[in-house]
PDB file of C-alpha atoms and ligand atoms in Angstrom:
ATOM      1  CA  MET T 414       0.000   0.000   0.000  1.00 75.00           C
ATOM      2  CA  ILE T 415       2.792   2.408   0.939  1.00 86.00           C
ATOM      3  CA  ILE T 416       4.579   1.570  -2.300  1.00 86.00           C
ATOM      4  CA  LYS T 417       1.403   2.169  -4.305  1.00 86.00           C
ATOM      5  CA  THR T 418       0.757   5.548  -2.665  1.00 89.00           C
ATOM      6  CA  TRP T 419       4.360   6.609  -3.285  1.00 88.00           C
ATOM      7  CA  LEU T 420       4.264   5.478  -6.901  1.00 88.00           C
ATOM      8  CA  VAL T 421       0.944   7.192  -7.649  1.00 87.00           C
ATOM      9  CA  LYS T 422       2.242  10.446  -6.142  1.00 88.00           C
ATOM     10  CA  HIS T 423       5.650  10.248  -7.776  1.00 90.00           C
ATOM     11  CA  ILE T 424       4.867   8.676 -11.128  1.00 94.00           C
ATOM     12  CA  SER T 425       7.157  11.123 -12.992  1.00 94.00           C
ATOM     13  CA  GLN T 426      10.074  10.247 -10.726  1.00 95.00           C
ATOM     14  CA  PHE T 427       9.281   6.562 -11.180  1.00 95.00           C
ATOM     15  CA  LYS T 428       9.340   7.032 -14.949  1.00 97.00           C
ATOM     16  CA  LEU T 429      12.656   8.831 -14.656  1.00 97.00           C
ATOM     17  CA  LEU T 430      14.000   5.885 -12.663  1.00 97.00           C
ATOM     18  CA  LEU T 431      12.865   3.519 -15.404  1.00 98.00           C
ATOM     19  CA  HIS T 432      14.589   5.692 -18.033  1.00 98.00           C
ATOM     20  CA  LEU T 433      17.800   5.581 -15.993  1.00 98.00           C
ATOM     21  CA  ALA T 434      17.528   1.808 -15.485  1.00 98.00           C
ATOM     22  CA  ALA T 435      17.032   1.278 -19.224  1.00 98.00           C
ATOM     23  CA  ALA T 436      19.872   3.635 -20.184  1.00 98.00           C
ATOM     24  CA  ALA T 437      22.360   2.271 -17.612  1.00 98.00           C
ATOM     25  CA  PRO T 438      23.280  -0.929 -19.514  1.00 98.00           C
ATOM     26  CA  LEU T 439      23.999   1.141 -22.632  1.00 98.00           C
ATOM     27  CA  CYS T 440      26.273   3.451 -20.630  1.00 98.00           C
ATOM     28  CA  TRP T 441      28.007   0.366 -19.234  1.00 98.00           C
ATOM     29  CA  LEU T 442      28.398  -0.975 -22.776  1.00 98.00           C
ATOM     30  CA  ALA T 443      29.848   2.335 -23.951  1.00 98.00           C
ATOM     31  CA  TRP T 444      32.330   2.203 -21.052  1.00 98.00           C
ATOM     32  CA  GLN T 445      33.274  -1.389 -21.857  1.00 98.00           C
ATOM     33  CA  THR T 446      33.805  -0.399 -25.490  1.00 97.00           C
ATOM     34  CA  TYR T 447      35.924   2.611 -24.515  1.00 97.00           C
ATOM     35  CA  THR T 448      38.073   0.530 -22.170  1.00 97.00           C
ATOM     36  CA  GLU T 449      38.289  -2.352 -24.675  1.00 96.00           C
ATOM     37  CA  GLN T 450      36.648  -4.936 -22.447  1.00 95.00           C
ATOM     38  CA  LEU T 451      34.480  -6.550 -25.079  1.00 97.00           C
ATOM     39  CA  GLY T 452      36.357  -9.839 -25.282  1.00 95.00           C
ATOM     40  CA  GLY T 453      37.758 -11.654 -28.297  1.00 95.00           C
ATOM     41  CA  ASP T 454      34.859 -10.839 -30.638  1.00 97.00           C
ATOM     42  CA  PRO T 455      33.723  -7.298 -29.823  1.00 97.00           C
ATOM     43  CA  VAL T 456      31.151  -7.090 -32.634  1.00 97.00           C
ATOM     44  CA  GLN T 457      29.460 -10.287 -31.525  1.00 97.00           C
ATOM     45  CA  TYR T 458      29.509  -9.061 -27.907  1.00 98.00           C
ATOM     46  CA  LEU T 459      27.851  -5.786 -28.898  1.00 98.00           C
ATOM     47  CA  THR T 460      25.246  -7.533 -31.079  1.00 98.00           C
ATOM     48  CA  HIS T 461      24.357 -10.017 -28.361  1.00 98.00           C
ATOM     49  CA  PHE T 462      24.278  -7.444 -25.560  1.00 98.00           C
ATOM     50  CA  THR T 463      21.933  -5.075 -27.401  1.00 98.00           C
ATOM     51  CA  GLY T 464      19.751  -7.904 -28.809  1.00 98.00           C
ATOM     52  CA  LYS T 465      19.282  -9.356 -25.342  1.00 98.00           C
ATOM     53  CA  GLY T 466      18.561  -5.882 -23.954  1.00 98.00           C
ATOM     54  CA  GLY T 467      15.814  -5.377 -26.554  1.00 98.00           C
ATOM     55  CA  LEU T 468      14.274  -8.769 -25.804  1.00 98.00           C
ATOM     56  CA  ASN T 469      14.364  -8.197 -22.033  1.00 98.00           C
ATOM     57  CA  LEU T 470      12.669  -4.828 -22.432  1.00 98.00           C
ATOM     58  CA  LEU T 471      10.043  -6.353 -24.707  1.00 98.00           C
ATOM     59  CA  LEU T 472       9.140  -8.963 -22.100  1.00 98.00           C
ATOM     60  CA  ILE T 473       9.213  -6.396 -19.283  1.00 98.00           C
ATOM     61  CA  THR T 474       6.826  -4.212 -21.315  1.00 98.00           C
ATOM     62  CA  LEU T 475       4.491  -7.174 -21.719  1.00 98.00           C
ATOM     63  CA  CYS T 476       4.582  -7.798 -17.942  1.00 98.00           C
ATOM     64  CA  VAL T 477       3.162  -4.357 -17.179  1.00 98.00           C
ATOM     65  CA  SER T 478      -0.511  -5.025 -17.985  1.00 96.00           C
ATOM     66  CA  PRO T 479      -0.852  -8.355 -16.139  1.00 96.00           C
ATOM     67  CA  LEU T 480       0.937  -6.811 -13.157  1.00 96.00           C
ATOM     68  CA  ALA T 481      -1.242  -3.693 -13.215  1.00 96.00           C
ATOM     69  CA  LYS T 482      -4.340  -5.880 -13.403  1.00 95.00           C
ATOM     70  CA  ALA T 483      -3.261  -8.283 -10.659  1.00 95.00           C
ATOM     71  CA  MET T 484      -2.256  -5.505  -8.255  1.00 93.00           C
ATOM     72  CA  LYS T 485      -5.031  -3.131  -9.365  1.00 93.00           C
ATOM     73  CA  TRP T 486      -2.293  -0.597 -10.141  1.00 93.00           C
ATOM     74  CA  GLY T 487      -3.751   1.024 -13.254  1.00 93.00           C
ATOM     75  CA  PHE T 488      -1.225   3.870 -13.115  1.00 93.00           C
ATOM     76  CA  LEU T 489       1.512   1.395 -14.108  1.00 95.00           C
ATOM     77  CA  LEU T 490       0.096   1.377 -17.646  1.00 96.00           C
ATOM     78  CA  GLN T 491       1.644   4.819 -18.078  1.00 95.00           C
ATOM     79  CA  THR T 492       5.077   3.180 -18.159  1.00 97.00           C
ATOM     80  CA  ARG T 493       4.353   0.936 -21.159  1.00 97.00           C
ATOM     81  CA  ARG T 494       5.205   3.484 -23.813  1.00 97.00           C
ATOM     82  CA  LEU T 495       8.565   4.402 -22.346  1.00 98.00           C
ATOM     83  CA  LEU T 496       9.537   0.747 -21.899  1.00 98.00           C
ATOM     84  CA  GLY T 497       8.394  -0.070 -25.432  1.00 98.00           C
ATOM     85  CA  LEU T 498      10.387   2.838 -26.844  1.00 98.00           C
ATOM     86  CA  TRP T 499      13.481   1.666 -24.994  1.00 98.00           C
ATOM     87  CA  CYS T 500      12.960  -1.795 -26.470  1.00 98.00           C
ATOM     88  CA  LEU T 501      12.879  -0.169 -29.918  1.00 98.00           C
ATOM     89  CA  ALA T 502      16.025   1.840 -29.122  1.00 98.00           C
ATOM     90  CA  TYR T 503      17.943  -1.319 -28.177  1.00 98.00           C
ATOM     91  CA  ALA T 504      16.657  -3.128 -31.278  1.00 98.00           C
ATOM     92  CA  LEU T 505      17.768  -0.248 -33.529  1.00 98.00           C
ATOM     93  CA  ILE T 506      21.218  -0.167 -31.934  1.00 98.00           C
ATOM     94  CA  HIS T 507      21.419  -3.975 -32.255  1.00 98.00           C
ATOM     95  CA  VAL T 508      20.663  -3.880 -35.981  1.00 98.00           C
ATOM     96  CA  GLY T 509      22.777  -0.756 -36.445  1.00 98.00           C
ATOM     97  CA  ILE T 510      25.822  -2.510 -34.952  1.00 98.00           C
ATOM     98  CA  PHE T 511      25.297  -5.594 -37.112  1.00 98.00           C
ATOM     99  CA  TRP T 512      24.810  -3.465 -40.240  1.00 98.00           C
ATOM    100  CA  TRP T 513      27.634  -0.997 -39.573  1.00 98.00           C
ATOM    101  CA  LEU T 514      30.303  -3.225 -38.035  1.00 97.00           C
ATOM    102  CA  ASP T 515      29.535  -6.678 -39.459  1.00 97.00           C
ATOM    103  CA  LEU T 516      28.270  -5.682 -42.894  1.00 97.00           C
ATOM    104  CA  ILE T 517      30.420  -2.501 -43.168  1.00 97.00           C
ATOM    105  CA  GLY T 518      27.296  -0.373 -43.599  1.00 98.00           C
ATOM    106  CA  ARG T 519      26.255  -1.936 -46.913  1.00 98.00           C
ATOM    107  CA  VAL T 520      22.510  -1.883 -47.482  1.00 98.00           C
ATOM    108  CA  ASP T 521      22.728  -4.559 -50.213  1.00 98.00           C
ATOM    109  CA  LEU T 522      24.440  -6.953 -47.789  1.00 98.00           C
ATOM    110  CA  LEU T 523      21.817  -6.268 -45.128  1.00 98.00           C
ATOM    111  CA  LEU T 524      19.018  -6.950 -47.613  1.00 98.00           C
ATOM    112  CA  SER T 525      20.630 -10.182 -48.791  1.00 98.00           C
ATOM    113  CA  GLU T 526      21.041 -11.311 -45.136  1.00 98.00           C
ATOM    114  CA  VAL T 527      17.346 -10.591 -44.562  1.00 98.00           C
ATOM    115  CA  ILE T 528      16.429 -12.666 -47.628  1.00 98.00           C
ATOM    116  CA  LYS T 529      18.956 -15.493 -47.183  1.00 98.00           C
ATOM    117  CA  ARG T 530      18.776 -16.178 -43.444  1.00 98.00           C
ATOM    118  CA  PRO T 531      15.368 -17.017 -41.991  1.00 98.00           C
ATOM    119  CA  TYR T 532      16.329 -15.955 -38.452  1.00 98.00           C
ATOM    120  CA  ILE T 533      17.303 -12.520 -39.770  1.00 98.00           C
ATOM    121  CA  SER T 534      14.020 -12.348 -41.744  1.00 98.00           C
ATOM    122  CA  LEU T 535      12.129 -12.875 -38.481  1.00 98.00           C
ATOM    123  CA  GLY T 536      14.232 -10.206 -36.735  1.00 98.00           C
ATOM    124  CA  ALA T 537      13.604  -7.777 -39.597  1.00 98.00           C
ATOM    125  CA  LEU T 538       9.850  -8.366 -39.459  1.00 98.00           C
ATOM    126  CA  ALA T 539       9.892  -7.819 -35.697  1.00 98.00           C
ATOM    127  CA  LEU T 540      11.878  -4.613 -36.156  1.00 98.00           C
ATOM    128  CA  MET T 541       9.441  -3.295 -38.794  1.00 98.00           C
ATOM    129  CA  ILE T 542       6.532  -3.864 -36.429  1.00 98.00           C
ATOM    130  CA  LEU T 543       8.390  -2.272 -33.500  1.00 98.00           C
ATOM    131  CA  ILE T 544       9.176   0.801 -35.624  1.00 98.00           C
ATOM    132  CA  ALA T 545       5.499   1.135 -36.603  1.00 98.00           C
ATOM    133  CA  LEU T 546       4.470   0.824 -32.960  1.00 98.00           C
ATOM    134  CA  GLY T 547       7.111   3.318 -31.833  1.00 98.00           C
ATOM    135  CA  ILE T 548       6.142   5.941 -34.421  1.00 97.00           C
ATOM    136  CA  THR T 549       2.455   5.668 -33.556  1.00 97.00           C
ATOM    137  CA  SER T 550       2.941   5.506 -29.800  1.00 95.00           C
ATOM    138  CA  PHE T 551       2.471   9.234 -29.262  1.00 93.00           C
ATOM    139  CA  ASN T 552      -0.837  10.560 -27.953  1.00 91.00           C
ATOM    140  CA  HIS T 553      -1.827  12.777 -30.879  1.00 93.00           C
ATOM    141  CA  LEU T 554      -1.427   9.884 -33.339  1.00 94.00           C
ATOM    142  CA  ARG T 555      -3.204   7.551 -30.946  1.00 93.00           C
ATOM    143  CA  ARG T 556      -6.183   9.892 -30.882  1.00 94.00           C
ATOM    144  CA  ARG T 557      -6.154  10.371 -34.657  1.00 95.00           C
ATOM    145  CA  MET T 558      -5.960   6.645 -35.378  1.00 95.00           C
ATOM    146  CA  GLY T 559      -8.877   5.738 -33.090  1.00 92.00           C
ATOM    147  CA  ARG T 560      -9.565   1.994 -33.004  1.00 89.00           C
ATOM    148  CA  HIS T 561      -6.999   1.359 -35.752  1.00 94.00           C
ATOM    149  CA  TRP T 562      -4.360   2.286 -33.164  1.00 94.00           C
ATOM    150  CA  GLN T 563      -5.311  -0.665 -30.968  1.00 92.00           C
ATOM    151  CA  ARG T 564      -5.402  -3.041 -33.887  1.00 93.00           C
ATOM    152  CA  LEU T 565      -1.923  -1.956 -34.926  1.00 95.00           C
ATOM    153  CA  HIS T 566      -0.557  -2.196 -31.404  1.00 95.00           C
ATOM    154  CA  ASN T 567      -1.888  -5.739 -31.013  1.00 94.00           C
ATOM    155  CA  TRP T 568       0.909  -6.747 -33.391  1.00 96.00           C
ATOM    156  CA  VAL T 569       3.233  -6.533 -30.391  1.00 97.00           C
ATOM    157  CA  TYR T 570       2.056 -10.069 -29.588  1.00 97.00           C
ATOM    158  CA  LEU T 571       3.542 -11.303 -32.839  1.00 97.00           C
ATOM    159  CA  VAL T 572       6.806  -9.525 -31.976  1.00 98.00           C
ATOM    160  CA  ALA T 573       6.760 -11.350 -28.628  1.00 98.00           C
ATOM    161  CA  ILE T 574       7.032 -14.630 -30.551  1.00 98.00           C
ATOM    162  CA  LEU T 575       9.239 -13.484 -33.423  1.00 98.00           C
ATOM    163  CA  VAL T 576      12.086 -12.172 -31.279  1.00 98.00           C
ATOM    164  CA  PRO T 577      12.591 -15.227 -29.013  1.00 98.00           C
ATOM    165  CA  VAL T 578      12.423 -17.471 -32.110  1.00 98.00           C
ATOM    166  CA  HIS T 579      14.926 -15.165 -33.850  1.00 98.00           C
ATOM    167  CA  TYR T 580      17.187 -15.691 -30.818  1.00 98.00           C
ATOM    168  CA  TYR T 581      16.632 -19.466 -30.707  1.00 98.00           C
ATOM    169  CA  TRP T 582      17.371 -19.796 -34.412  1.00 97.00           C
ATOM    170  CA  SER T 583      20.496 -17.621 -34.240  1.00 97.00           C
ATOM    171  CA  VAL T 584      22.364 -19.845 -31.785  1.00 96.00           C
ATOM    172  CA  ARG T 585      24.224 -22.966 -32.770  1.00 89.00           C
ATOM    173  CA  SER T 586      24.603 -24.409 -29.273  1.00 91.00           C
ATOM    174  CA  GLY T 587      23.287 -23.551 -25.814  1.00 92.00           C
ATOM    175  CA  LEU T 588      19.582 -23.688 -26.543  1.00 96.00           C
ATOM    176  CA  THR T 589      18.527 -23.540 -22.887  1.00 97.00           C
ATOM    177  CA  GLU T 590      18.442 -19.759 -22.546  1.00 97.00           C
ATOM    178  CA  PRO T 591      16.572 -19.052 -25.798  1.00 98.00           C
ATOM    179  CA  SER T 592      14.116 -21.843 -24.911  1.00 98.00           C
ATOM    180  CA  ILE T 593      13.460 -20.150 -21.553  1.00 98.00           C
ATOM    181  CA  TYR T 594      12.768 -16.880 -23.395  1.00 98.00           C
ATOM    182  CA  ILE T 595      10.304 -18.663 -25.701  1.00 98.00           C
ATOM    183  CA  LEU T 596       8.538 -20.158 -22.681  1.00 98.00           C
ATOM    184  CA  LEU T 597       8.374 -16.768 -20.937  1.00 98.00           C
ATOM    185  CA  ALA T 598       6.915 -15.171 -24.066  1.00 98.00           C
ATOM    186  CA  LEU T 599       4.329 -17.972 -24.359  1.00 98.00           C
ATOM    187  CA  LEU T 600       3.429 -17.534 -20.699  1.00 98.00           C
ATOM    188  CA  LEU T 601       2.880 -13.806 -21.185  1.00 98.00           C
ATOM    189  CA  LEU T 602       0.699 -14.542 -24.209  1.00 97.00           C
ATOM    190  CA  LEU T 603      -1.189 -17.254 -22.325  1.00 97.00           C
ATOM    191  CA  LEU T 604      -2.174 -14.652 -19.717  1.00 95.00           C
ATOM    192  CA  ARG T 605      -3.984 -12.895 -22.564  1.00 93.00           C
ATOM    193  CA  TYR T 606      -5.445 -15.964 -24.234  1.00 90.00           C
ATOM    194  CA  ARG T 607      -8.999 -14.566 -24.276  1.00 87.00           C
ATOM    195  CA  LYS T 608      -7.888 -11.447 -26.097  1.00 85.00           C
ATOM    196  CA  LEU T 609      -5.696 -13.437 -28.424  1.00 89.00           C
ATOM    197  CA  LEU T 610      -8.629 -15.565 -29.569  1.00 87.00           C
ATOM    198  CA  HIS T 611      -9.705 -12.495 -31.568  1.00 80.00           C
ATOM    199  CA  TRP T 612      -6.216 -11.438 -32.625  1.00 78.00           C
ATOM    200  CA  PRO T 613      -5.407  -9.109 -34.406  1.00 74.00           C
ATOM    201  CA  LEU T 614      -8.841  -7.526 -33.953  1.00 73.00           C
ATOM    202  CA  THR T 615      -8.535  -7.749 -30.173  1.00 67.00           C
ATOM    203  CA  LYS T 616     -10.087  -4.773 -28.421  1.00 64.00           C
ATOM    204  CA  GLY T 617      -7.575  -2.904 -26.260  1.00 59.00           C
ATOM    205  CA  ILE T 618      -4.069  -4.047 -25.564  1.00 55.00           C
ATOM    206  CA  GLY T 619      -3.210  -5.725 -22.324  1.00 63.00           C
TER     207      GLY T 619
HETATM  208  C1  HEM S2153      16.770  -6.510 -39.167  1.00 50.75           C
HETATM  209  C2  HEM S2153      16.610  -6.934 -37.920  1.00 50.75           C
HETATM  210  C3  HEM S2153      17.620  -7.768 -37.169  1.00 50.75           C
HETATM  211  C4  HEM S2153      18.853  -8.233 -37.547  1.00 50.75           C
HETATM  212  C5  HEM S2153      19.583  -8.017 -38.865  1.00 50.75           C
HETATM  213  C6  HEM S2153      19.401  -8.961 -36.421  1.00 50.75           C
HETATM  214  C7  HEM S2153      20.641  -9.586 -36.402  1.00 50.75           C
HETATM  215  C8  HEM S2153      21.096 -10.420 -35.409  1.00 50.75           C
HETATM  216  C9  HEM S2153      22.352 -11.124 -35.410  1.00 50.75           C
HETATM  217  C10 HEM S2153      23.375 -11.064 -36.527  1.00 50.75           C
HETATM  218  C11 HEM S2153      22.431 -11.823 -34.262  1.00 50.75           C
HETATM  219  C12 HEM S2153      23.620 -12.663 -33.754  1.00 50.75           C
HETATM  220  C13 HEM S2153      23.647 -14.035 -34.373  1.00 50.75           C
HETATM  221  C14 HEM S2153      24.935 -14.749 -34.061  1.00 50.75           C
HETATM  222  O1  HEM S2153      25.375 -14.795 -32.914  1.00 50.75           O
HETATM  223  O2  HEM S2153      25.537 -15.270 -34.996  1.00 50.75           O
HETATM  224  C15 HEM S2153      21.210 -11.581 -33.529  1.00 50.75           C
HETATM  225  C16 HEM S2153      20.925 -12.128 -32.309  1.00 50.75           C
HETATM  226  C17 HEM S2153      19.901 -11.671 -31.509  1.00 50.75           C
HETATM  227  N1  HEM S2153      18.976 -10.714 -31.819  1.00 50.75           N
HETATM  228 FE1  HEM S2153      18.736  -9.836 -33.581  1.00 50.75          FE
HETATM  229  N2  HEM S2153      18.517  -8.918 -35.385  1.00 50.75           N
HETATM  230  C18 HEM S2153      17.408  -8.193 -35.790  1.00 50.75           C
HETATM  231  C19 HEM S2153      16.301  -7.875 -35.021  1.00 50.75           C
HETATM  232  C20 HEM S2153      16.217  -8.086 -33.682  1.00 50.75           C
HETATM  233  C21 HEM S2153      15.227  -7.513 -32.809  1.00 50.75           C
HETATM  234  C22 HEM S2153      14.104  -6.570 -33.269  1.00 50.75           C
HETATM  235  C23 HEM S2153      15.489  -7.961 -31.554  1.00 50.75           C
HETATM  236  C24 HEM S2153      14.840  -7.637 -30.229  1.00 50.75           C
HETATM  237  C25 HEM S2153      13.922  -6.736 -30.002  1.00 50.75           C
HETATM  238  C26 HEM S2153      16.629  -8.856 -31.650  1.00 50.75           C
HETATM  239  C27 HEM S2153      17.163  -9.584 -30.591  1.00 50.75           C
HETATM  240  C28 HEM S2153      18.172 -10.507 -30.710  1.00 50.75           C
HETATM  241  C29 HEM S2153      18.587 -11.408 -29.669  1.00 50.75           C
HETATM  242  C30 HEM S2153      17.967 -11.524 -28.266  1.00 50.75           C
HETATM  243  C31 HEM S2153      19.664 -12.140 -30.159  1.00 50.75           C
HETATM  244  C32 HEM S2153      20.469 -13.232 -29.434  1.00 50.75           C
HETATM  245  C33 HEM S2153      21.570 -12.590 -28.625  1.00 50.75           C
HETATM  246  C34 HEM S2153      22.455 -13.619 -27.946  1.00 50.75           C
HETATM  247  O3  HEM S2153      22.767 -14.645 -28.572  1.00 50.75           O
HETATM  248  O4  HEM S2153      22.868 -13.353 -26.808  1.00 50.75           O
HETATM  249  N3  HEM S2153      17.056  -8.885 -32.949  1.00 50.75           N
HETATM  250  N4  HEM S2153      20.418 -10.710 -34.233  1.00 50.75           N
END
């Protein structure tokens, strides 16, 4: 109860804390890069770090609604946009690093990777959806789009499957961790099974 009262009163500070928590790993990564602590394959380290960050933020974003519902903490819903935008930021940095450092910034190589490798195709589809959600996440567009906004934002559930599968497919050994991510994503979707029966025409996102 005390926590709830504090959070309701200080929602802006809470949001600031979430911004800082989301930005901190990137600052740490920048420091590790600057001090050359990225290990034997720095590009792979950077790609994995940012990819995992994006996936974690995606799942955290999807935890908000069930948590808000279970605790009757409706105000928590206000944090979804910022968490979702941070997920997009990590995903963009992840792809940017792969494109710039692995594929030396060549668009043709990126396109051929997207076409040739199924796990990259899934990642690209997820990124396209995340970009669309990010662009339309602001209030004036939300109002202008009306019910189409909700329909579009229900595509986040597809992203919740695409990204863990993208991860699973990208690894050659050590399938335990990606399998756990797939299970977590399925669990979060299971919590919404009633809504998902009508997907993508589900009313409201939860
Ligand atoms: C055009 C879009 C994308 C491309 C080109 C891409 C590329 C890659 C590459 C090259 C890897 C590493 C594979 C390896 O180790 O050999 C990877 C892994 C990964 N990506 Fe992506 N990705 C894309 C989209 C995304 C998105 C949108 C997310 C999350 C929101 C994401 C999350 C991950 C994760 C979690 C991993 C596994 C990291 C690990 O092994 O620790 N990717 N991706």
